[in-house]
């Protein structure tokens, strides 16, 4: 029985996750001496305020230090996860101090580095769980070898690694619950799927563009069971209200006041350091990234933000059409492909996209690629998207300050480099979009 349990695929899976965890440990250790990105420092500031004054105070400026002008700009779900990491650090620090007979607050490693490690743990754990879910889903439909491939394409994707282990960002948290939602949907567990999707939104609003496509998919995979879908929605709303009681005694009032502010975002530029369609069009050399137009700027009688929604809506119409046409007969690989295309189109065209908002493409496309019979073309697309977005996120923040006296610095941060990468991203995305629609239409995907 023990030998059967330790089958080769299982041993490979354990080894894969061990290596993935080791690589993340190395990256976290490498970044410790170089300080934090501003977003990461703000996370630590919010958790300090939440620990001392309560969750609701993080959405004000009263007790903030780093975020004095920019209070908490994420839904409460992110704050709960961050606070869990913060409280775990405090408990661990106390235990280490007591066992080592160190006076509380006197050890620099515990006070700084250990905190940074714990604050990155939610992202690392999310990475591993996403990899496991991808393995589980793909293994069920295409065998364990393909499952291992899917897990590998997520666990060792440089963008995924950089996001959680180097930068310490939160994108893996809500994408984990998106993957969990799709996992439950494939098992016909509609209510659990909706709750998981609601949690992903409650953590971060970056997946909102997927909502219409998710519910169309859920409608057909549930056997058109509107009662179960409605029950899942009502239960999700109830759970969100209960969770928000930790932030405010009047959750409805708080949600109506704060969620629109959070959804709008702090910066109102058409692109927030993202090498997408708007960077290509609006940041032509000699204009520069310091002069990116606002969402409210007018072009041909409409705001640029409105144009972004028009482009996104128009290009996603064929995807809705395919969902309605295939209904219950849509293969799982097509489901994940359509979601990855929607995520890509959102990054390319919607206003206010950050460099990190291309993130959902990678776990979704990894699953779709692993379910294909002929995957070479799509692996090429995945590698190119990874390269372009890795450049994009490094452009936004790199832990080691680069010397401004070098030619590399002036080339990398010059107007032309980002512009060229944005052109490459858009061109490859067009090829990916046209190629995928053609494959789905012909049923040869």
PDB file of N, CA, C and O in Angstrom, residues 59 61 76-77 99 116 142 152 163 173 204 210 225 245 247 286 315 323 344 357 404 441:
ATOM      1  N   UNK A  59      -8.256  52.530   6.753  1.00  0.00           N
ATOM      2  CA  UNK A  59      -8.869  53.261   5.645  1.00  0.00           C
ATOM      3  C   UNK A  59      -8.918  54.765   5.916  1.00  0.00           C
ATOM      4  O   UNK A  59      -9.501  55.523   5.150  1.00  0.00           O
ATOM      5  N   UNK A  61      -6.354  58.217   7.591  1.00  0.00           N
ATOM      6  CA  UNK A  61      -4.946  58.620   7.621  1.00  0.00           C
ATOM      7  C   UNK A  61      -4.455  58.902   9.038  1.00  0.00           C
ATOM      8  O   UNK A  61      -3.295  59.244   9.227  1.00  0.00           O
ATOM      9  N   UNK A  76     -11.334  44.657   2.192  1.00  0.00           N
ATOM     10  CA  UNK A  76     -10.937  44.071   3.485  1.00  0.00           C
ATOM     11  C   UNK A  76     -10.287  42.695   3.391  1.00  0.00           C
ATOM     12  O   UNK A  76      -9.487  42.335   4.252  1.00  0.00           O
ATOM     13  N   UNK A  77     -10.626  41.915   2.365  1.00  0.00           N
ATOM     14  CA  UNK A  77     -10.040  40.577   2.253  1.00  0.00           C
ATOM     15  C   UNK A  77      -8.526  40.608   2.260  1.00  0.00           C
ATOM     16  O   UNK A  77      -7.876  39.769   2.910  1.00  0.00           O
ATOM     17  N   UNK A  99      12.659  31.678  23.675  1.00  0.00           N
ATOM     18  CA  UNK A  99      13.518  30.488  23.635  1.00  0.00           C
ATOM     19  C   UNK A  99      14.996  30.866  23.617  1.00  0.00           C
ATOM     20  O   UNK A  99      15.835  30.155  24.196  1.00  0.00           O
ATOM     21  N   UNK A 116       9.409  40.789   7.159  1.00  0.00           N
ATOM     22  CA  UNK A 116       9.332  40.774   5.693  1.00  0.00           C
ATOM     23  C   UNK A 116       9.054  39.358   5.177  1.00  0.00           C
ATOM     24  O   UNK A 116       8.273  39.174   4.236  1.00  0.00           O
ATOM     25  N   UNK A 142      -6.399  14.964 -18.220  1.00  0.00           N
ATOM     26  CA  UNK A 142      -5.336  14.658 -19.184  1.00  0.00           C
ATOM     27  C   UNK A 142      -4.194  13.837 -18.598  1.00  0.00           C
ATOM     28  O   UNK A 142      -3.174  13.663 -19.257  1.00  0.00           O
ATOM     29  N   UNK A 152       4.001  23.065 -13.028  1.00  0.00           N
ATOM     30  CA  UNK A 152       5.326  23.648 -13.297  1.00  0.00           C
ATOM     31  C   UNK A 152       5.224  24.995 -13.990  1.00  0.00           C
ATOM     32  O   UNK A 152       5.987  25.930 -13.694  1.00  0.00           O
ATOM     33  N   UNK A 163       6.410  38.238  -8.507  1.00  0.00           N
ATOM     34  CA  UNK A 163       5.289  38.900  -7.847  1.00  0.00           C
ATOM     35  C   UNK A 163       5.232  38.590  -6.355  1.00  0.00           C
ATOM     36  O   UNK A 163       5.072  39.481  -5.524  1.00  0.00           O
ATOM     37  N   UNK A 173      -3.032  36.051  -4.364  1.00  0.00           N
ATOM     38  CA  UNK A 173      -4.075  35.727  -3.380  1.00  0.00           C
ATOM     39  C   UNK A 173      -5.436  35.604  -4.045  1.00  0.00           C
ATOM     40  O   UNK A 173      -6.131  34.604  -3.889  1.00  0.00           O
ATOM     41  N   UNK A 204      -9.343  41.537  -3.894  1.00  0.00           N
ATOM     42  CA  UNK A 204      -8.839  42.536  -4.838  1.00  0.00           C
ATOM     43  C   UNK A 204      -9.792  42.637  -6.020  1.00  0.00           C
ATOM     44  O   UNK A 204     -10.271  41.618  -6.516  1.00  0.00           O
ATOM     45  N   UNK A 210     -13.776  39.703 -15.290  1.00  0.00           N
ATOM     46  CA  UNK A 210     -14.120  38.310 -15.583  1.00  0.00           C
ATOM     47  C   UNK A 210     -15.535  37.935 -15.155  1.00  0.00           C
ATOM     48  O   UNK A 210     -16.028  36.861 -15.514  1.00  0.00           O
ATOM     49  N   UNK A 225     -29.131  26.038 -13.592  1.00  0.00           N
ATOM     50  CA  UNK A 225     -29.811  26.038 -12.291  1.00  0.00           C
ATOM     51  C   UNK A 225     -29.708  27.424 -11.655  1.00  0.00           C
ATOM     52  O   UNK A 225     -28.798  27.715 -10.863  1.00  0.00           O
ATOM     53  N   UNK A 245     -18.134  43.419   9.076  1.00  0.00           N
ATOM     54  CA  UNK A 245     -18.395  43.849  10.454  1.00  0.00           C
ATOM     55  C   UNK A 245     -17.096  44.025  11.241  1.00  0.00           C
ATOM     56  O   UNK A 245     -17.046  44.792  12.218  1.00  0.00           O
ATOM     57  N   UNK A 247     -14.619  45.498  10.093  1.00  0.00           N
ATOM     58  CA  UNK A 247     -14.096  46.796   9.667  1.00  0.00           C
ATOM     59  C   UNK A 247     -14.991  47.930  10.148  1.00  0.00           C
ATOM     60  O   UNK A 247     -14.517  48.999  10.548  1.00  0.00           O
ATOM     61  N   UNK A 286       9.330  60.747 -26.923  1.00  0.00           N
ATOM     62  CA  UNK A 286       9.334  62.214 -26.761  1.00  0.00           C
ATOM     63  C   UNK A 286       8.120  62.696 -25.970  1.00  0.00           C
ATOM     64  O   UNK A 286       8.001  63.877 -25.681  1.00  0.00           O
ATOM     65  N   UNK A 315     -14.117  43.551 -28.272  1.00  0.00           N
ATOM     66  CA  UNK A 315     -13.250  42.398 -28.510  1.00  0.00           C
ATOM     67  C   UNK A 315     -13.651  41.166 -27.698  1.00  0.00           C
ATOM     68  O   UNK A 315     -13.282  40.040 -28.052  1.00  0.00           O
ATOM     69  N   UNK A 323     -19.261  31.159 -25.795  1.00  0.00           N
ATOM     70  CA  UNK A 323     -19.814  30.571 -24.577  1.00  0.00           C
ATOM     71  C   UNK A 323     -21.285  30.204 -24.763  1.00  0.00           C
ATOM     72  O   UNK A 323     -21.723  29.136 -24.343  1.00  0.00           O
ATOM     73  N   UNK A 344      -6.296  39.040 -20.578  1.00  0.00           N
ATOM     74  CA  UNK A 344      -5.322  39.738 -21.426  1.00  0.00           C
ATOM     75  C   UNK A 344      -5.924  41.002 -22.027  1.00  0.00           C
ATOM     76  O   UNK A 344      -5.286  42.069 -22.031  1.00  0.00           O
ATOM     77  N   UNK A 357      -1.367  43.595 -13.559  1.00  0.00           N
ATOM     78  CA  UNK A 357      -2.707  43.103 -13.858  1.00  0.00           C
ATOM     79  C   UNK A 357      -2.767  42.164 -15.062  1.00  0.00           C
ATOM     80  O   UNK A 357      -3.837  41.710 -15.447  1.00  0.00           O
ATOM     81  N   UNK A 404      22.456  55.211 -12.276  1.00  0.00           N
ATOM     82  CA  UNK A 404      22.028  56.076 -13.385  1.00  0.00           C
ATOM     83  C   UNK A 404      23.182  56.492 -14.274  1.00  0.00           C
ATOM     84  O   UNK A 404      22.983  57.194 -15.269  1.00  0.00           O
ATOM     85  N   UNK A 441     -13.329  28.490 -33.132  1.00  0.00           N
ATOM     86  CA  UNK A 441     -14.397  28.481 -34.145  1.00  0.00           C
ATOM     87  C   UNK A 441     -14.408  27.169 -34.930  1.00  0.00           C
ATOM     88  O   UNK A 441     -15.468  26.596 -35.186  1.00  0.00           O
TER      89      UNK A 441
END
